[in-house]
Amino acid sequence: MMASSRCLSVGRPGLTAGRRLPAAFTLVELLVVIAIIGILVSLLLPAVQAAREAARRCSCANNITQLGLSLHSHEFHLEHFPAGVTNPDGPIRSVEEGSHISWVVRILPYIEQTALFRNFQESAGAYGEANQPVRQSQVSVLLCPSSPEPSRFGIREDEVAHTTYAGCHHDAEAPIDTSNTGMLFLNSAIRFSDIEDGSSNTLLIGEHFLGEADLGWISGTRATLRNTSSITDPPQWQTGLEEDQPDDPLAVGGFGSYHPGIIMVGMADGSTRAVGNLVSPAVLHQLGHRSDGEIPLRQ
């Protein structure tokens, strides 16, 4: 009996020693796991941003396609494209004076904005008090999804609604006037027969940056008309929302896009394309001129 008791008492320490204590992370292991997660997130974020930008670019292309179709519908019903700006005389100055009715106003019925078109009083002009409700109405198809335009988050009474799309009025930097060589300019009424270079080789609309003193989509100034003198990179100053517009009210400026490396454009044949920011000036000149008679160059 004593021998048996002695064996049991000797065996108890062995049973306790054989038990496994619960495992735990050391501080080094935890830091390694956090570092791996951080690396994976840093690799994933650019892919997510690229996917989002691709979706915004597709949406922007759809907007331009819709605007191009509306311009074609206007041409089909009235047998000419709308005037880039309607005003008694020129050249057009980017200030709030005159009639300045833009081409966007003319195509409102074709982009399902008939109510805005019926409430617009042409006799009051773009800046008339009677047209203020129309001027402050934002239309979603007129804004690029990549644009950080603040008015899309709510328009105050002292703001005007904007657009990031502009018609092409000329092939070089020049005031908006009746002698321009583009598709949409002062009191223009261009038909397909006037596009001697071919509609597939002629730029109709494209993207542009918003300016600090932008007069809105209702105004047929540089707010809705641009030329093919240049394609500029996104502005980087202050908020990064607006371009630094020139002091000269007769200056118009070129196109530009918030998409990295490209701008989306609509051609006169109704197609939508992406044009690189580094496209040659000669090609830009040809795209902006409806009848220069030159052999088309490759983009």
Coordinates of C-alpha atoms in Angstrom, one line a residue:
M1 CA 0.0 0.0 0.0
M2 CA 2.8 2.4 0.8
A3 CA 4.5 1.6 -2.5
S4 CA 1.3 2.3 -4.4
S5 CA 0.8 5.7 -2.7
R6 CA 4.4 6.6 -3.4
C7 CA 3.9 5.9 -7.1
L8 CA 0.7 8.0 -7.3
S9 CA 2.3 11.0 -5.6
V10 CA 5.3 10.7 -7.9
G11 CA 3.0 10.6 -11.0
R12 CA 1.0 13.8 -10.2
P13 CA 3.9 16.2 -10.9
G14 CA 4.4 14.5 -14.3
L15 CA 0.7 15.0 -15.3
T16 CA 0.9 18.8 -14.4
A17 CA 4.2 19.2 -16.4
G18 CA 2.6 17.5 -19.5
R19 CA -0.1 20.1 -19.9
R20 CA 0.3 22.7 -22.7
L21 CA -0.1 26.3 -21.8
P22 CA -2.3 28.4 -24.3
A23 CA -0.3 30.1 -27.1
A24 CA -0.1 33.9 -27.6
F25 CA 1.3 36.5 -30.1
T26 CA 4.5 38.1 -29.2
L27 CA 4.9 41.8 -29.8
V28 CA 7.2 41.2 -32.8
E29 CA 4.7 38.8 -34.4
L30 CA 1.9 41.4 -34.0
L31 CA 4.1 44.1 -35.6
V32 CA 4.9 41.9 -38.5
V33 CA 1.2 41.1 -39.1
I34 CA 0.3 44.8 -39.0
A35 CA 3.1 45.6 -41.5
I36 CA 1.9 42.9 -43.9
I37 CA -1.7 44.3 -43.7
G38 CA -0.4 47.8 -44.3
I39 CA 1.5 46.6 -47.4
L40 CA -1.6 44.8 -48.8
V41 CA -3.7 47.9 -48.3
S42 CA -1.2 50.1 -49.9
L43 CA -1.1 47.8 -52.9
L44 CA -4.9 47.6 -53.1
L45 CA -5.8 51.3 -52.8
P46 CA -4.3 52.3 -56.2
A47 CA -6.2 49.5 -57.9
V48 CA -9.4 50.7 -56.3
Q49 CA -8.8 54.3 -57.3
A50 CA -8.0 53.2 -60.8
A51 CA -11.2 51.3 -61.0
R52 CA -13.2 54.2 -59.7
E53 CA -11.6 56.6 -62.2
A54 CA -12.3 54.1 -65.1
A55 CA -15.9 54.1 -64.0
R56 CA -16.0 57.9 -63.9
R57 CA -14.3 58.1 -67.3
C58 CA -17.0 55.8 -68.8
S59 CA -19.7 58.0 -67.2
C60 CA -18.1 61.1 -68.7
A61 CA -18.0 59.5 -72.1
N62 CA -21.7 58.7 -71.8
N63 CA -22.4 62.4 -71.0
I64 CA -20.5 63.5 -74.1
T65 CA -22.3 60.9 -76.2
Q66 CA -25.7 62.2 -74.9
L67 CA -24.7 65.8 -75.6
G68 CA -23.5 64.8 -79.1
L69 CA -26.8 63.1 -79.8
S70 CA -28.7 66.1 -78.7
L71 CA -26.7 68.3 -81.0
H72 CA -27.5 65.9 -83.8
S73 CA -31.2 65.9 -82.9
H74 CA -31.1 69.7 -83.1
E75 CA -29.5 69.5 -86.6
F76 CA -32.0 66.9 -87.7
H77 CA -35.1 69.0 -86.7
L78 CA -33.8 72.5 -87.6
E79 CA -31.3 71.4 -90.4
H80 CA -28.4 73.1 -88.7
F81 CA -26.4 72.8 -85.4
P82 CA -27.3 75.4 -82.8
A83 CA -25.5 78.7 -82.5
G84 CA -22.6 78.5 -80.1
V85 CA -23.8 81.8 -78.7
T86 CA -26.7 84.0 -79.7
N87 CA -25.9 87.7 -79.3
P88 CA -26.6 90.9 -81.4
D89 CA -22.9 91.6 -82.1
G90 CA -19.4 90.4 -81.4
P91 CA -16.8 89.6 -80.4
I92 CA -18.1 88.0 -77.2
R93 CA -16.6 89.2 -73.9
S94 CA -16.8 86.9 -70.8
V95 CA -18.7 89.4 -68.7
E96 CA -22.3 89.6 -67.7
E97 CA -23.5 91.9 -70.4
G98 CA -25.5 91.3 -73.5
S99 CA -27.7 88.3 -74.4
H100 CA -25.1 85.5 -74.5
I101 CA -27.5 82.6 -74.9
S102 CA -25.4 79.5 -75.1
W103 CA -25.8 76.4 -77.2
V104 CA -26.6 74.4 -74.1
V105 CA -29.9 76.3 -73.8
R106 CA -30.8 75.3 -77.4
I107 CA -30.4 71.6 -76.7
L108 CA -32.3 71.5 -73.4
P109 CA -35.4 69.8 -75.0
Y110 CA -33.1 67.0 -76.4
I111 CA -31.6 66.2 -73.0
E112 CA -34.9 65.8 -71.3
Q113 CA -34.9 69.3 -69.8
T114 CA -38.0 70.6 -71.5
A115 CA -39.2 72.3 -68.3
L116 CA -36.1 74.4 -68.1
F117 CA -36.4 75.3 -71.8
R118 CA -40.0 76.4 -71.4
N119 CA -39.1 78.6 -68.4
F120 CA -36.3 80.3 -70.2
Q121 CA -37.2 83.7 -71.5
E122 CA -35.0 84.5 -74.5
S123 CA -35.9 88.2 -74.5
A124 CA -34.4 88.5 -71.0
G125 CA -31.0 87.1 -72.1
A126 CA -28.7 84.8 -70.1
Y127 CA -28.3 87.1 -67.2
G128 CA -31.8 88.5 -66.9
E129 CA -33.5 88.3 -63.5
A130 CA -36.4 86.3 -65.1
N131 CA -33.9 83.5 -66.0
Q132 CA -32.2 83.2 -62.6
P133 CA -34.1 80.1 -61.6
V134 CA -33.0 78.4 -64.9
R135 CA -29.4 79.7 -64.5
Q136 CA -29.2 78.1 -61.0
S137 CA -30.5 74.7 -62.1
Q138 CA -27.8 72.1 -62.3
V139 CA -28.1 69.4 -65.0
S140 CA -26.2 66.3 -64.2
V141 CA -25.3 65.4 -67.8
L142 CA -23.4 68.7 -68.0
L143 CA -20.8 67.8 -65.3
C144 CA -17.9 65.3 -65.6
P145 CA -18.0 62.9 -62.6
S146 CA -14.3 63.4 -62.1
S147 CA -14.8 67.1 -61.6
P148 CA -14.7 68.3 -58.0
E149 CA -17.3 71.0 -58.8
P150 CA -18.7 72.2 -55.5
S151 CA -22.2 73.1 -56.8
R152 CA -23.0 69.4 -57.2
F153 CA -23.3 69.2 -53.4
G154 CA -26.0 72.0 -53.3
I155 CA -26.4 75.3 -55.1
R156 CA -26.8 78.5 -53.0
E157 CA -28.9 81.4 -54.2
D158 CA -25.8 83.4 -55.1
E159 CA -24.3 80.6 -57.3
V160 CA -24.8 79.6 -60.9
A161 CA -24.9 76.1 -62.3
H162 CA -21.9 75.1 -64.4
T163 CA -20.8 72.7 -67.1
T164 CA -17.5 71.0 -67.7
Y165 CA -18.2 70.5 -71.4
A166 CA -17.7 73.2 -74.1
G167 CA -18.3 73.5 -77.8
C168 CA -15.4 74.1 -80.2
H169 CA -15.6 77.6 -81.6
H170 CA -12.2 77.9 -83.4
D171 CA -8.9 76.1 -84.2
A172 CA -6.7 78.7 -82.4
E173 CA -6.8 81.2 -79.6
A174 CA -9.2 84.0 -80.8
P175 CA -12.3 85.8 -79.6
I176 CA -15.6 84.2 -80.1
D177 CA -17.0 85.8 -83.3
T178 CA -18.9 85.2 -86.5
S179 CA -15.7 84.4 -88.4
N180 CA -14.6 81.4 -86.3
T181 CA -13.7 78.1 -88.0
G182 CA -15.2 75.7 -85.5
M183 CA -18.6 74.1 -85.1
L184 CA -20.2 76.3 -82.5
F185 CA -19.6 80.1 -82.5
L186 CA -21.3 83.5 -82.6
N187 CA -24.7 83.2 -84.3
S188 CA -23.5 80.1 -86.2
A189 CA -25.8 77.7 -88.1
I190 CA -23.4 75.0 -89.4
R191 CA -24.8 72.2 -91.5
F192 CA -23.1 68.9 -92.4
S193 CA -22.4 70.3 -95.8
D194 CA -20.3 73.0 -94.2
I195 CA -18.0 70.4 -92.7
E196 CA -15.7 69.9 -95.6
D197 CA -13.0 68.0 -93.7
G198 CA -15.5 65.3 -92.7
S199 CA -17.5 65.1 -89.5
S200 CA -15.3 62.3 -88.2
N201 CA -12.3 64.6 -88.4
T202 CA -13.9 67.6 -86.7
L203 CA -14.2 68.2 -83.0
L204 CA -17.6 69.2 -81.8
I205 CA -17.4 69.3 -78.0
G206 CA -14.9 68.5 -75.3
E207 CA -14.0 68.9 -71.6
H208 CA -12.7 72.0 -70.0
F209 CA -11.8 73.2 -66.5
L210 CA -14.1 75.4 -64.4
G211 CA -13.0 79.0 -63.8
E212 CA -13.2 81.1 -60.7
A213 CA -15.4 83.7 -62.6
D214 CA -17.3 81.0 -64.6
L215 CA -20.6 82.4 -65.8
G216 CA -22.4 79.0 -66.0
W217 CA -23.9 76.8 -68.7
I218 CA -26.5 79.4 -69.7
S219 CA -23.7 81.8 -70.9
G220 CA -22.3 81.5 -74.4
T221 CA -18.9 82.7 -73.3
R222 CA -15.7 80.8 -72.4
A223 CA -17.9 79.0 -69.9
T224 CA -19.3 76.9 -72.7
L225 CA -17.0 77.5 -75.7
R226 CA -13.3 76.7 -76.1
N227 CA -10.8 76.3 -78.9
T228 CA -8.1 73.8 -79.9
S229 CA -5.2 76.1 -79.1
S230 CA -4.1 73.8 -76.3
I231 CA -4.9 71.0 -73.9
T232 CA -3.9 71.9 -70.4
D233 CA -3.2 69.8 -67.3
P234 CA -5.5 70.0 -64.2
P235 CA -5.0 73.1 -62.1
Q236 CA -3.0 72.6 -58.9
W237 CA -3.4 76.0 -57.1
Q238 CA -5.4 76.5 -53.9
T239 CA -8.4 74.1 -54.0
G240 CA -7.5 72.5 -57.3
L241 CA -11.0 73.1 -58.5
E242 CA -10.6 75.9 -60.9
E243 CA -8.3 77.1 -63.7
D244 CA -6.6 80.5 -63.5
Q245 CA -8.5 82.4 -66.1
P246 CA -6.9 85.4 -67.9
D247 CA -7.9 88.9 -67.1
D248 CA -8.7 89.7 -70.8
P249 CA -12.5 89.2 -71.2
L250 CA -11.9 88.4 -74.9
A251 CA -9.6 85.5 -74.1
V252 CA -11.2 82.1 -74.4
G253 CA -8.7 79.3 -73.8
G254 CA -8.3 75.6 -74.7
F255 CA -9.7 72.3 -73.5
G256 CA -8.7 70.4 -70.4
S257 CA -9.8 67.4 -68.3
Y258 CA -9.8 66.2 -64.7
H259 CA -9.0 62.7 -66.1
P260 CA -5.3 61.9 -65.9
G261 CA -3.5 62.1 -69.2
I262 CA -6.6 62.4 -71.5
I263 CA -9.7 64.5 -72.3
M264 CA -12.9 63.0 -73.6
V265 CA -14.2 64.7 -76.8
G266 CA -17.2 64.3 -79.0
M267 CA -16.7 64.5 -82.8
A268 CA -19.2 65.9 -85.3
D269 CA -20.1 62.5 -86.5
G270 CA -21.5 61.6 -83.1
S271 CA -18.5 59.4 -81.9
T272 CA -16.8 59.9 -78.5
R273 CA -13.0 59.6 -78.3
A274 CA -10.2 60.0 -75.8
V275 CA -7.5 62.5 -76.9
G276 CA -4.2 62.5 -75.1
N277 CA -2.9 65.6 -73.4
L278 CA 0.3 65.3 -75.4
V279 CA -1.4 65.3 -78.8
S280 CA 0.5 67.4 -81.3
P281 CA -0.6 71.1 -81.9
A282 CA -0.9 70.3 -85.7
V283 CA -3.5 67.6 -85.0
L284 CA -5.4 69.9 -82.6
H285 CA -5.5 72.6 -85.2
Q286 CA -7.0 70.2 -87.7
L287 CA -9.6 68.9 -85.2
G288 CA -10.8 72.4 -84.5
H289 CA -11.1 73.5 -88.1
R290 CA -14.1 72.2 -90.0
S291 CA -12.8 73.0 -93.5
D292 CA -9.0 73.6 -93.6
G293 CA -8.7 71.2 -96.5
E294 CA -5.6 69.5 -95.1
I295 CA -4.9 65.8 -95.1
P296 CA -5.9 64.4 -91.6
L297 CA -2.9 63.6 -89.4
R298 CA -2.8 60.7 -87.0
Q299 CA -3.5 61.5 -83.3

